[in-house]
Short mmCIF file of C-alpha atoms and ligand atoms in Angstrom, two decimals:
data_model
loop_
_atom_site.label_atom_id
_atom_site.label_comp_id
_atom_site.label_asym_id
_atom_site.label_seq_id
_atom_site.Cartn_x
_atom_site.Cartn_y
_atom_site.Cartn_z
CA MET V 82 24.61 -46.23 -30.80
CA LYS V 83 22.24 -43.41 -31.63
CA THR V 84 23.48 -40.00 -30.66
CA LEU V 85 21.55 -36.97 -29.58
CA PRO V 86 22.85 -33.44 -29.79
CA PHE V 87 24.76 -32.79 -26.58
CA ALA V 88 22.65 -29.80 -25.51
CA LEU V 89 19.40 -31.73 -25.92
CA LEU V 90 20.83 -34.65 -23.99
CA CYS V 91 21.76 -32.34 -21.13
CA ALA V 92 18.36 -30.63 -21.07
CA ALA V 93 16.58 -33.98 -20.94
CA ALA V 94 18.79 -35.52 -18.31
CA LEU V 95 19.27 -32.70 -15.84
CA PRO V 96 16.82 -32.00 -13.00
CA ALA V 97 14.85 -28.76 -12.87
CA SER V 98 17.31 -27.26 -10.41
CA ALA V 99 19.87 -27.09 -13.21
CA GLN V 100 17.72 -24.32 -14.74
CA THR V 101 18.65 -22.09 -11.82
CA LEU V 102 20.97 -19.14 -12.15
CA SER V 103 24.28 -19.51 -10.37
CA PRO V 104 24.83 -17.39 -7.24
CA GLU V 105 27.40 -15.41 -9.23
CA ARG V 106 24.88 -14.49 -11.95
CA VAL V 107 22.24 -13.58 -9.36
CA ALA V 108 24.80 -11.37 -7.60
CA ALA V 109 25.74 -9.70 -10.88
CA LEU V 110 22.08 -8.91 -11.64
CA ARG V 111 21.59 -7.63 -8.08
CA ASP V 112 24.64 -5.37 -8.18
CA ALA V 113 23.78 -3.97 -11.62
CA ALA V 114 20.38 -2.96 -10.18
CA LEU V 115 22.14 -0.65 -7.72
CA THR V 116 22.53 1.77 -10.65
CA ASP V 117 18.87 1.44 -11.72
CA ASP V 118 17.09 4.50 -13.13
CA VAL V 119 13.86 2.82 -14.28
CA ALA V 120 12.17 2.87 -10.86
CA TYR V 121 12.87 6.57 -10.32
CA ASP V 122 11.76 7.32 -13.88
CA ILE V 123 8.40 5.57 -13.31
CA THR V 124 7.89 7.28 -9.93
CA GLU V 125 8.80 10.70 -11.32
CA GLY V 126 6.68 10.24 -14.44
CA LEU V 127 3.55 8.96 -12.71
CA THR V 128 3.62 11.62 -9.96
CA THR V 129 4.38 14.43 -12.43
CA GLU V 130 2.28 13.53 -15.47
CA VAL V 131 -0.72 12.13 -13.58
CA GLY V 132 -0.30 13.30 -9.97
CA GLN V 133 -3.02 12.37 -7.47
CA ARG V 134 -5.18 9.48 -8.71
CA LEU V 135 -8.15 8.72 -6.50
CA ALA V 136 -9.73 5.33 -7.28
CA GLY V 137 -12.64 5.35 -9.69
CA THR V 138 -12.01 8.89 -10.90
CA GLU V 139 -10.93 10.21 -14.29
CA ALA V 140 -7.43 10.70 -12.80
CA GLU V 141 -7.09 7.00 -12.04
CA ALA V 142 -8.20 6.25 -15.64
CA ARG V 143 -5.43 8.55 -16.91
CA ALA V 144 -2.98 6.67 -14.67
CA ARG V 145 -4.03 3.37 -16.25
CA ALA V 146 -3.47 4.76 -19.74
CA TRP V 147 -0.08 6.10 -18.60
CA GLY V 148 0.79 2.67 -17.20
CA VAL V 149 -0.15 0.81 -20.39
CA ALA V 150 2.03 3.14 -22.48
CA LYS V 151 4.97 2.86 -20.06
CA LEU V 152 4.83 -0.94 -19.75
CA LYS V 153 4.64 -1.36 -23.54
CA ALA V 154 7.56 1.04 -24.00
CA LEU V 155 9.61 -1.03 -21.53
CA GLY V 156 9.05 -4.13 -23.67
CA PHE V 157 6.53 -6.10 -21.57
CA LYS V 158 4.09 -8.42 -23.35
CA ASN V 159 0.31 -8.86 -23.03
CA VAL V 160 -0.10 -5.35 -21.59
CA HIS V 161 -3.78 -4.70 -20.90
CA ILE V 162 -6.37 -3.29 -18.50
CA GLU V 163 -8.82 -5.52 -16.62
CA PRO V 164 -11.79 -3.30 -15.68
CA TYR V 165 -14.31 -3.55 -12.84
CA ASP V 166 -16.85 -1.16 -11.32
CA MET V 167 -16.81 0.36 -7.83
CA PRO V 168 -18.60 2.96 -5.69
CA VAL V 169 -16.78 6.30 -5.59
CA TRP V 170 -16.60 8.86 -2.77
CA VAL V 171 -15.13 12.30 -3.39
CA ARG V 172 -13.88 14.97 -1.01
CA GLY V 173 -15.56 18.39 -0.74
CA GLU V 174 -14.80 21.43 1.38
CA GLU V 175 -13.26 20.76 4.80
CA ARG V 176 -12.91 23.34 7.56
CA ALA V 177 -12.91 23.30 11.34
CA GLU V 178 -12.66 25.92 14.06
CA ILE V 179 -12.89 26.12 17.82
CA LEU V 180 -15.73 28.51 18.72
CA SER V 181 -15.07 28.58 22.47
CA PRO V 182 -13.31 28.95 24.84
CA PHE V 183 -10.38 29.97 22.56
CA PRO V 184 -11.64 30.70 19.01
CA GLN V 185 -9.19 29.51 16.33
CA LYS V 186 -8.99 27.53 13.09
CA LEU V 187 -7.85 23.89 12.99
CA THR V 188 -6.47 21.83 10.08
CA LEU V 189 -8.20 18.56 9.21
CA THR V 190 -9.21 16.33 6.31
CA ALA V 191 -12.18 14.03 5.76
CA LEU V 192 -11.77 10.26 6.10
CA GLY V 193 -12.92 8.07 3.22
CA ASN V 194 -16.71 7.56 3.10
CA SER V 195 -17.24 10.42 5.57
CA GLY V 196 -20.75 11.80 5.69
CA ALA V 197 -21.36 15.52 5.13
CA THR V 198 -22.32 18.30 7.52
CA PRO V 199 -25.12 20.68 6.57
CA ALA V 200 -23.93 23.17 3.93
CA THR V 201 -23.80 25.83 6.64
CA GLY V 202 -21.68 23.61 8.92
CA LEU V 203 -22.34 21.97 12.26
CA ASP V 204 -21.70 23.41 15.76
CA ALA V 205 -21.46 21.11 18.76
CA GLU V 206 -19.62 20.47 21.98
CA ILE V 207 -16.59 18.16 21.91
CA VAL V 208 -16.52 14.95 23.96
CA ALA V 209 -13.01 13.47 24.09
CA PHE V 210 -11.84 9.84 24.45
CA PRO V 211 -8.28 8.54 24.76
CA SER V 212 -9.03 5.19 23.07
CA ILE V 213 -11.63 3.27 21.12
CA ALA V 214 -12.22 1.15 24.24
CA ALA V 215 -13.07 4.29 26.25
CA LEU V 216 -15.49 5.43 23.51
CA LYS V 217 -17.16 2.01 23.46
CA ALA V 218 -17.53 2.06 27.25
CA ALA V 219 -19.12 5.54 27.38
CA PRO V 220 -22.88 5.84 27.93
CA ASP V 221 -24.72 6.92 24.77
CA ALA V 222 -26.05 9.97 26.61
CA ALA V 223 -22.49 11.32 26.97
CA VAL V 224 -21.98 11.12 23.19
CA ARG V 225 -25.38 11.92 21.64
CA GLY V 226 -25.44 15.13 19.58
CA ARG V 227 -21.77 15.87 20.23
CA ILE V 228 -18.59 15.83 18.18
CA VAL V 229 -16.49 12.88 19.37
CA TYR V 230 -12.75 13.54 19.53
CA LEU V 231 -10.75 10.30 19.58
CA THR V 232 -7.01 10.33 20.19
CA HIS V 233 -4.23 7.73 20.45
CA ALA V 234 -0.48 7.38 21.03
CA MET V 235 0.89 5.86 17.79
CA GLN V 236 4.70 5.80 17.53
CA PRO V 237 6.82 4.76 14.54
CA THR V 238 8.01 1.13 14.35
CA GLN V 239 10.43 -0.35 11.85
CA ASP V 240 7.99 -3.08 10.85
CA GLY V 241 4.93 -0.81 10.68
CA SER V 242 3.06 -2.84 13.27
CA SER V 243 1.84 0.27 15.12
CA TYR V 244 -0.45 1.01 12.14
CA GLY V 245 -2.34 -2.20 12.81
CA ALA V 246 -2.67 -1.41 16.49
CA PHE V 247 -3.66 2.27 16.24
CA GLY V 248 -5.37 2.25 12.83
CA VAL V 249 -8.44 0.87 14.61
CA VAL V 250 -9.15 4.45 15.74
CA ARG V 251 -9.78 5.40 12.10
CA ARG V 252 -11.31 2.12 10.96
CA GLN V 253 -13.81 1.66 13.82
CA GLY V 254 -14.11 5.08 15.49
CA PRO V 255 -16.66 6.58 13.06
CA THR V 256 -18.95 3.53 13.23
CA VAL V 257 -18.87 3.37 17.04
CA ALA V 258 -19.46 7.15 17.34
CA SER V 259 -22.42 6.98 14.94
CA GLN V 260 -23.92 4.02 16.80
CA LYS V 261 -23.85 6.12 19.97
CA GLY V 262 -25.62 9.03 18.30
CA ALA V 263 -22.64 11.38 17.79
CA ALA V 264 -23.15 14.34 15.44
CA ALA V 265 -19.64 13.87 14.00
CA ILE V 266 -16.20 12.49 14.85
CA VAL V 267 -12.70 13.96 14.56
CA ILE V 268 -9.66 11.77 15.29
CA ARG V 269 -5.99 12.49 15.80
CA SER V 270 -4.44 11.59 12.42
CA ILE V 271 -3.10 8.05 12.20
CA GLY V 272 0.50 9.17 11.73
CA THR V 273 3.81 9.92 13.41
CA ASP V 274 4.88 13.35 12.07
CA HIS V 275 4.64 16.79 13.64
CA HIS V 276 3.45 18.78 10.65
CA ARG V 277 0.12 20.40 9.85
CA THR V 278 -0.60 17.74 7.26
CA PRO V 279 -3.62 15.62 8.23
CA HIS V 280 -3.71 11.94 7.25
CA THR V 281 -6.76 10.64 5.40
CA GLY V 282 -7.55 6.96 4.94
CA VAL V 283 -10.47 4.68 4.40
CA GLN V 284 -13.13 3.75 6.91
CA VAL V 285 -16.37 1.98 6.13
CA PHE V 286 -19.50 2.47 8.20
CA ALA V 287 -20.81 -0.92 9.32
CA ALA V 288 -24.01 -2.15 7.66
CA GLY V 289 -27.03 -0.23 8.88
CA VAL V 290 -24.96 2.50 10.57
CA ALA V 291 -25.77 6.06 9.46
CA PRO V 292 -22.77 7.88 7.94
CA ILE V 293 -21.70 10.88 10.04
CA PRO V 294 -19.05 13.49 9.23
CA ALA V 295 -15.66 11.91 10.05
CA ALA V 296 -12.30 13.68 9.78
CA ALA V 297 -8.69 13.58 10.98
CA LEU V 298 -7.00 16.57 12.62
CA SER V 299 -3.33 17.08 11.83
CA ILE V 300 -1.19 15.93 14.76
CA PRO V 301 -0.19 19.47 15.88
CA ASP V 302 -3.89 20.45 15.76
CA ALA V 303 -4.87 17.37 17.79
CA GLU V 304 -2.24 18.30 20.38
CA GLN V 305 -3.58 21.87 20.40
CA LEU V 306 -7.07 20.51 21.05
CA ASP V 307 -5.64 18.32 23.86
CA ARG V 308 -4.23 21.45 25.54
CA ILE V 309 -7.49 23.37 25.11
CA LEU V 310 -9.48 20.47 26.61
CA LYS V 311 -7.06 20.27 29.56
CA ARG V 312 -8.15 23.80 30.58
CA GLY V 313 -11.34 22.11 31.77
CA LYS V 314 -13.93 24.33 30.07
CA PRO V 315 -16.55 23.09 27.57
CA VAL V 316 -15.11 23.20 24.04
CA ARG V 317 -17.38 23.95 21.06
CA MET V 318 -16.29 23.20 17.50
CA ARG V 319 -17.70 24.22 14.12
CA LEU V 320 -17.20 21.68 11.39
CA LEU V 321 -17.83 21.98 7.64
CA LEU V 322 -17.36 18.83 5.51
CA THR V 323 -19.05 18.41 2.14
CA PRO V 324 -17.86 15.10 0.63
CA ARG V 325 -20.29 12.96 -1.34
CA GLN V 326 -20.83 9.53 -2.81
CA THR V 327 -20.98 9.82 -6.62
CA GLY V 328 -22.26 6.34 -7.51
CA VAL V 329 -20.63 3.45 -9.34
CA HIS V 330 -17.77 4.16 -11.76
CA PRO V 331 -15.15 2.12 -13.66
CA SER V 332 -11.71 1.30 -12.28
CA GLY V 333 -9.22 -1.37 -13.35
CA ASN V 334 -5.97 -3.29 -12.92
CA VAL V 335 -3.10 -2.77 -15.38
CA ILE V 336 -1.37 -6.06 -16.22
CA ALA V 337 1.87 -6.83 -18.09
CA GLU V 338 3.86 -10.01 -18.52
CA ILE V 339 7.22 -11.52 -19.28
CA PRO V 340 6.22 -14.88 -20.79
CA GLY V 341 8.23 -17.73 -19.29
CA ARG V 342 9.72 -20.76 -21.03
CA ASP V 343 7.59 -23.26 -19.09
CA PRO V 344 3.89 -22.43 -18.56
CA LYS V 345 3.59 -25.45 -16.24
CA ALA V 346 6.02 -23.86 -13.78
CA GLY V 347 3.36 -21.29 -12.80
CA LEU V 348 3.17 -17.52 -12.62
CA ILE V 349 5.03 -15.15 -10.37
CA VAL V 350 2.80 -12.16 -9.61
CA ILE V 351 4.44 -8.96 -8.38
CA GLY V 352 3.26 -5.37 -8.16
CA GLY V 353 1.86 -2.53 -6.14
CA HIS V 354 -1.14 -0.23 -6.36
CA LEU V 355 -1.67 2.45 -8.97
CA ASP V 356 -4.34 4.49 -7.21
CA SER V 357 -3.50 7.02 -4.50
CA TRP V 358 -5.27 9.27 -2.08
CA ASP V 359 -6.24 12.67 -3.42
CA LEU V 360 -4.10 14.89 -1.16
CA GLY V 361 -0.48 14.30 -2.25
CA THR V 362 0.76 12.75 -5.48
CA GLY V 363 1.01 9.22 -4.08
CA ALA V 364 4.79 9.01 -4.45
CA ILE V 365 5.57 6.64 -1.57
CA ASP V 366 2.01 5.22 -1.57
CA ASP V 367 2.35 3.63 -3.95
CA ALA V 368 4.06 4.94 -7.11
CA THR V 369 7.32 3.54 -5.75
CA GLY V 370 5.75 0.10 -5.25
CA VAL V 371 4.74 -0.24 -8.89
CA ALA V 372 8.08 1.34 -9.88
CA ILE V 373 10.31 -0.99 -7.81
CA THR V 374 8.58 -4.18 -8.94
CA THR V 375 8.40 -3.10 -12.59
CA ALA V 376 12.05 -2.02 -12.66
CA ALA V 377 13.15 -5.38 -11.20
CA ALA V 378 11.02 -7.30 -13.71
CA LYS V 379 12.52 -5.20 -16.53
CA ARG V 380 16.00 -6.33 -15.44
CA ILE V 381 14.93 -9.98 -15.64
CA LEU V 382 13.32 -9.29 -19.04
CA ASP V 383 16.54 -7.81 -20.38
CA HIS V 384 18.57 -10.75 -19.07
CA GLY V 385 16.73 -13.30 -21.19
CA ARG V 386 13.53 -15.31 -21.03
CA PRO V 387 12.91 -16.66 -17.50
CA LEU V 388 11.61 -20.17 -16.80
CA ARG V 389 8.44 -18.88 -15.12
CA THR V 390 6.12 -16.19 -16.43
CA ILE V 391 6.41 -12.96 -14.45
CA ARG V 392 3.17 -10.99 -14.28
CA VAL V 393 3.38 -7.39 -13.12
CA VAL V 394 0.12 -5.97 -11.76
CA TRP V 395 -0.53 -2.28 -11.10
CA PHE V 396 -3.61 -2.79 -8.93
CA GLY V 397 -6.42 -0.23 -8.97
CA ALA V 398 -8.51 1.03 -6.06
CA GLU V 399 -6.46 -0.35 -3.16
CA GLU V 400 -6.85 2.65 -0.86
CA VAL V 401 -10.61 2.73 -0.79
CA GLY V 402 -11.28 -0.97 -0.23
CA LEU V 403 -9.13 -3.45 -2.18
CA PHE V 404 -11.39 -3.44 -5.22
CA GLY V 405 -8.49 -4.20 -7.60
CA GLY V 406 -7.05 -7.05 -5.51
CA THR V 407 -10.50 -8.56 -5.11
CA ALA V 408 -11.20 -8.32 -8.86
CA TYR V 409 -7.82 -9.93 -9.63
CA ALA V 410 -8.53 -12.86 -7.30
CA LYS V 411 -11.92 -13.41 -8.94
CA ALA V 412 -10.63 -13.19 -12.52
CA HIS V 413 -7.49 -15.33 -12.06
CA ALA V 414 -8.47 -17.90 -9.44
CA GLY V 415 -8.10 -20.80 -11.88
CA GLU V 416 -4.49 -20.08 -12.91
CA LYS V 417 -1.37 -21.69 -11.48
CA HIS V 418 0.29 -19.04 -9.30
CA ALA V 419 3.77 -20.10 -8.19
CA LEU V 420 4.46 -17.07 -5.96
CA LEU V 421 3.02 -13.66 -5.03
CA ALA V 422 4.81 -10.54 -3.76
CA GLU V 423 3.83 -6.89 -3.35
CA SER V 424 5.61 -3.62 -2.59
CA ASP V 425 3.39 -1.16 -0.70
CA PHE V 426 5.30 0.37 2.20
CA GLY V 427 7.14 3.33 0.69
CA ALA V 428 10.61 3.52 -0.78
CA ASP V 429 12.95 3.22 2.16
CA ARG V 430 15.41 0.34 2.27
CA VAL V 431 14.44 -3.29 2.56
CA TRP V 432 15.70 -4.54 5.94
CA ARG V 433 14.14 -7.98 6.26
CA PHE V 434 13.00 -10.86 4.08
CA ASP V 435 10.03 -12.98 5.16
CA SER V 436 8.41 -15.82 3.24
CA ARG V 437 5.46 -18.15 3.50
CA VAL V 438 6.28 -21.25 1.47
CA ALA V 439 6.04 -25.01 1.89
CA PRO V 440 8.81 -26.45 4.10
CA ALA V 441 10.25 -28.34 1.12
CA ALA V 442 10.83 -25.01 -0.66
CA LEU V 443 12.88 -23.44 2.15
CA PRO V 444 16.21 -24.17 0.39
CA VAL V 445 15.05 -21.82 -2.42
CA MET V 446 14.36 -19.15 0.22
CA ASP V 447 17.84 -19.76 1.64
CA ARG V 448 19.32 -18.97 -1.77
CA ILE V 449 17.31 -15.72 -1.86
CA ALA V 450 18.48 -14.87 1.66
CA ASP V 451 22.11 -15.42 0.64
CA ALA V 452 21.64 -13.09 -2.33
CA LEU V 453 20.02 -10.41 -0.15
CA ALA V 454 22.52 -10.45 2.72
CA PRO V 455 25.06 -8.14 0.97
CA LEU V 456 22.27 -5.52 0.72
CA GLY V 457 21.98 -5.48 4.53
CA ILE V 458 18.77 -7.53 4.52
CA ALA V 459 18.16 -9.99 7.35
CA ARG V 460 16.36 -13.30 6.91
CA GLY V 461 13.10 -13.13 8.86
CA ASN V 462 10.68 -16.01 9.26
CA ASN V 463 8.48 -18.27 7.14
CA GLU V 464 5.27 -16.81 8.56
CA GLY V 465 5.20 -13.78 6.26
CA GLY V 466 1.98 -11.97 5.53
CA ALA V 467 0.73 -11.00 2.08
CA GLY V 468 0.44 -7.37 0.92
CA SER V 469 -3.10 -6.02 0.76
CA ASP V 470 -3.73 -6.41 -2.99
CA ILE V 471 -2.39 -9.95 -3.19
CA ALA V 472 -4.10 -10.99 0.05
CA PRO V 473 -7.43 -12.00 -1.57
CA ILE V 474 -5.80 -14.50 -3.94
CA ALA V 475 -3.09 -15.51 -1.41
CA ALA V 476 -5.88 -16.51 0.97
CA THR V 477 -6.45 -19.59 -1.22
CA GLY V 478 -3.14 -20.98 0.12
CA LEU V 479 -0.57 -19.52 -2.26
CA PRO V 480 3.08 -18.90 -1.36
CA VAL V 481 4.25 -15.32 -0.74
CA VAL V 482 7.51 -13.52 -0.13
CA ASN V 483 7.71 -10.20 1.65
CA LEU V 484 10.64 -7.82 1.15
CA ARG V 485 9.98 -5.63 4.17
CA GLN V 486 10.82 -1.94 3.98
CA ASP V 487 11.94 0.28 6.84
CA GLY V 488 8.84 1.89 8.34
CA MET V 489 10.43 4.49 10.60
CA ARG V 490 9.31 7.48 8.49
CA TYR V 491 6.51 5.93 6.43
CA PHE V 492 3.72 7.16 8.70
CA ASP V 493 5.12 10.70 8.70
CA LEU V 494 3.94 10.95 5.09
CA HIS V 495 1.29 8.26 4.63
CA HIS V 496 -2.01 9.60 3.16
CA THR V 497 -0.99 13.25 3.62
CA PRO V 498 -0.56 16.16 1.19
CA ASP V 499 3.16 15.66 1.88
CA ASP V 500 3.40 12.31 0.03
CA THR V 501 5.35 13.77 -2.88
CA LEU V 502 8.34 12.86 -5.06
CA ASP V 503 10.94 14.81 -3.06
CA LYS V 504 10.49 12.31 -0.18
CA VAL V 505 11.86 9.44 -2.29
CA ASP V 506 15.54 8.71 -1.60
CA PRO V 507 17.00 7.46 -4.92
CA VAL V 508 19.72 5.43 -3.16
CA GLN V 509 17.24 3.52 -1.01
CA LEU V 510 14.92 3.13 -4.01
CA ARG V 511 17.75 1.40 -5.92
CA GLN V 512 18.43 -0.90 -2.95
CA ASN V 513 14.79 -1.98 -3.24
CA VAL V 514 15.18 -2.67 -6.97
CA ALA V 515 18.32 -4.70 -6.27
CA ALA V 516 16.53 -6.79 -3.63
CA TRP V 517 13.56 -7.49 -5.90
CA THR V 518 15.86 -8.29 -8.83
CA ALA V 519 17.81 -10.81 -6.74
CA MET V 520 14.60 -12.43 -5.48
CA LEU V 521 13.17 -12.70 -9.01
CA ALA V 522 16.44 -13.96 -10.49
CA VAL V 523 16.29 -16.91 -8.09
CA VAL V 524 12.59 -17.84 -8.19
CA ALA V 525 11.85 -17.08 -11.85
CA ASN V 526 14.51 -19.57 -12.94
CA ASP V 527 13.72 -22.40 -10.55
CA ALA V 528 10.92 -24.94 -11.00
CA THR V 529 10.65 -25.98 -7.34
CA GLU V 530 7.03 -26.04 -6.14
CA LEU V 531 6.83 -23.32 -3.45
CA GLY V 532 3.39 -24.25 -2.13
CA PRO V 533 0.91 -25.15 -0.96
CA VAL V 534 0.86 -23.25 2.31
CA THR V 535 -1.70 -23.00 5.08
CA PRO V 536 -4.23 -20.38 4.00
CA GLY V 537 -4.80 -17.26 6.03
CA ALA V 538 -1.67 -17.54 8.20
CA GLU V 539 -1.44 -13.72 8.34
ZN1 ZN X 867 -0.60 1.63 -0.22
ZN1 ZN X 868 -2.32 3.88 1.47
#
């Protein structure tokens, strides 16, 4: 009888599931990650050495160069930039004051793609609406030539769902106000803090709609305006906003890989976005997202070659319109993606694990859930949504997992000058790295097909 070396015999005879790491080894990797310093090091380095990094600007280009150097230094392979072009809007001066009945300065910031006032500013009477529905229902004559003030009642939620519900004020308010002939619009910031730190964020005027000046008052300033309006007298505001569109400029995604043992098993894509708004230093949005996912991948890299290739993507230009995620989907549509996951909701602890995989792959998700439970993470459902950057490629029917972070203080800081390093809790950051490490340890060493899934089940 011919004999084969024992190891070769085993490899040939055993099913793919035998490639998997034992629960004990997954747990050991997870627990070691609770002492991680790589994620904090990336967050601290990016926010200190680059700082704010608005998409399409020279600062975002410096962030890409910083990312390439860091990922190479960590030992990742195939580190490179995938460029694309995009239109770029930049902030100018921004000032507001009440002229009457109670003259005083207010704190605000322009929303993305805001139009500009004349260089000398714009004076007009305020017309206030409690909701986008009320603005839509108003006769044009009540709005024409005025400054629309649009408010809302957003409260924090653990799952961040209030952002979807109230973010419409920012996303649609400027277009609706312009369509009705408003001179400008100011909104109550889409946020949940009580500090004089206004929240910016993108809005895009609908096709054919003239850009008007559009800005967000800090929440204390919005509440001040509410009290002034309640006095019942006409309120006049002077507004000076001088942002501008600067044309088309280069941006790009930074990509790094851990090559897997079996190319046929497909790629796992993880990451966050490298660009930030231009007010803070983009610590929680989203330096920590790239940091958490990279630190977890580094732990898998150091443990030995995984079965599946892990691709880490630091997406560009998320904030201003998903240019990086869209470019990635276009460039990589033909590749076999086994799983996608993104971290873009701050740095507070992961509290829930959702997935969207084929029913036959649920036992793999059960193994992840078992590994996450000791971190205080609950198993959610199998109807998980994709993060924004991975959404364009996920829409083709690819499986996703979602390690959901606690959102109770995220919208206190989101898109404000206060999004800075000191807000990152190193203990919660490490819990994130541990959760991502456990998830990767399971799926990167298992050949089970996780898809296909029903596209667009967001
Ligand atoms: Zn983000
Ligand atoms: Zn953001």
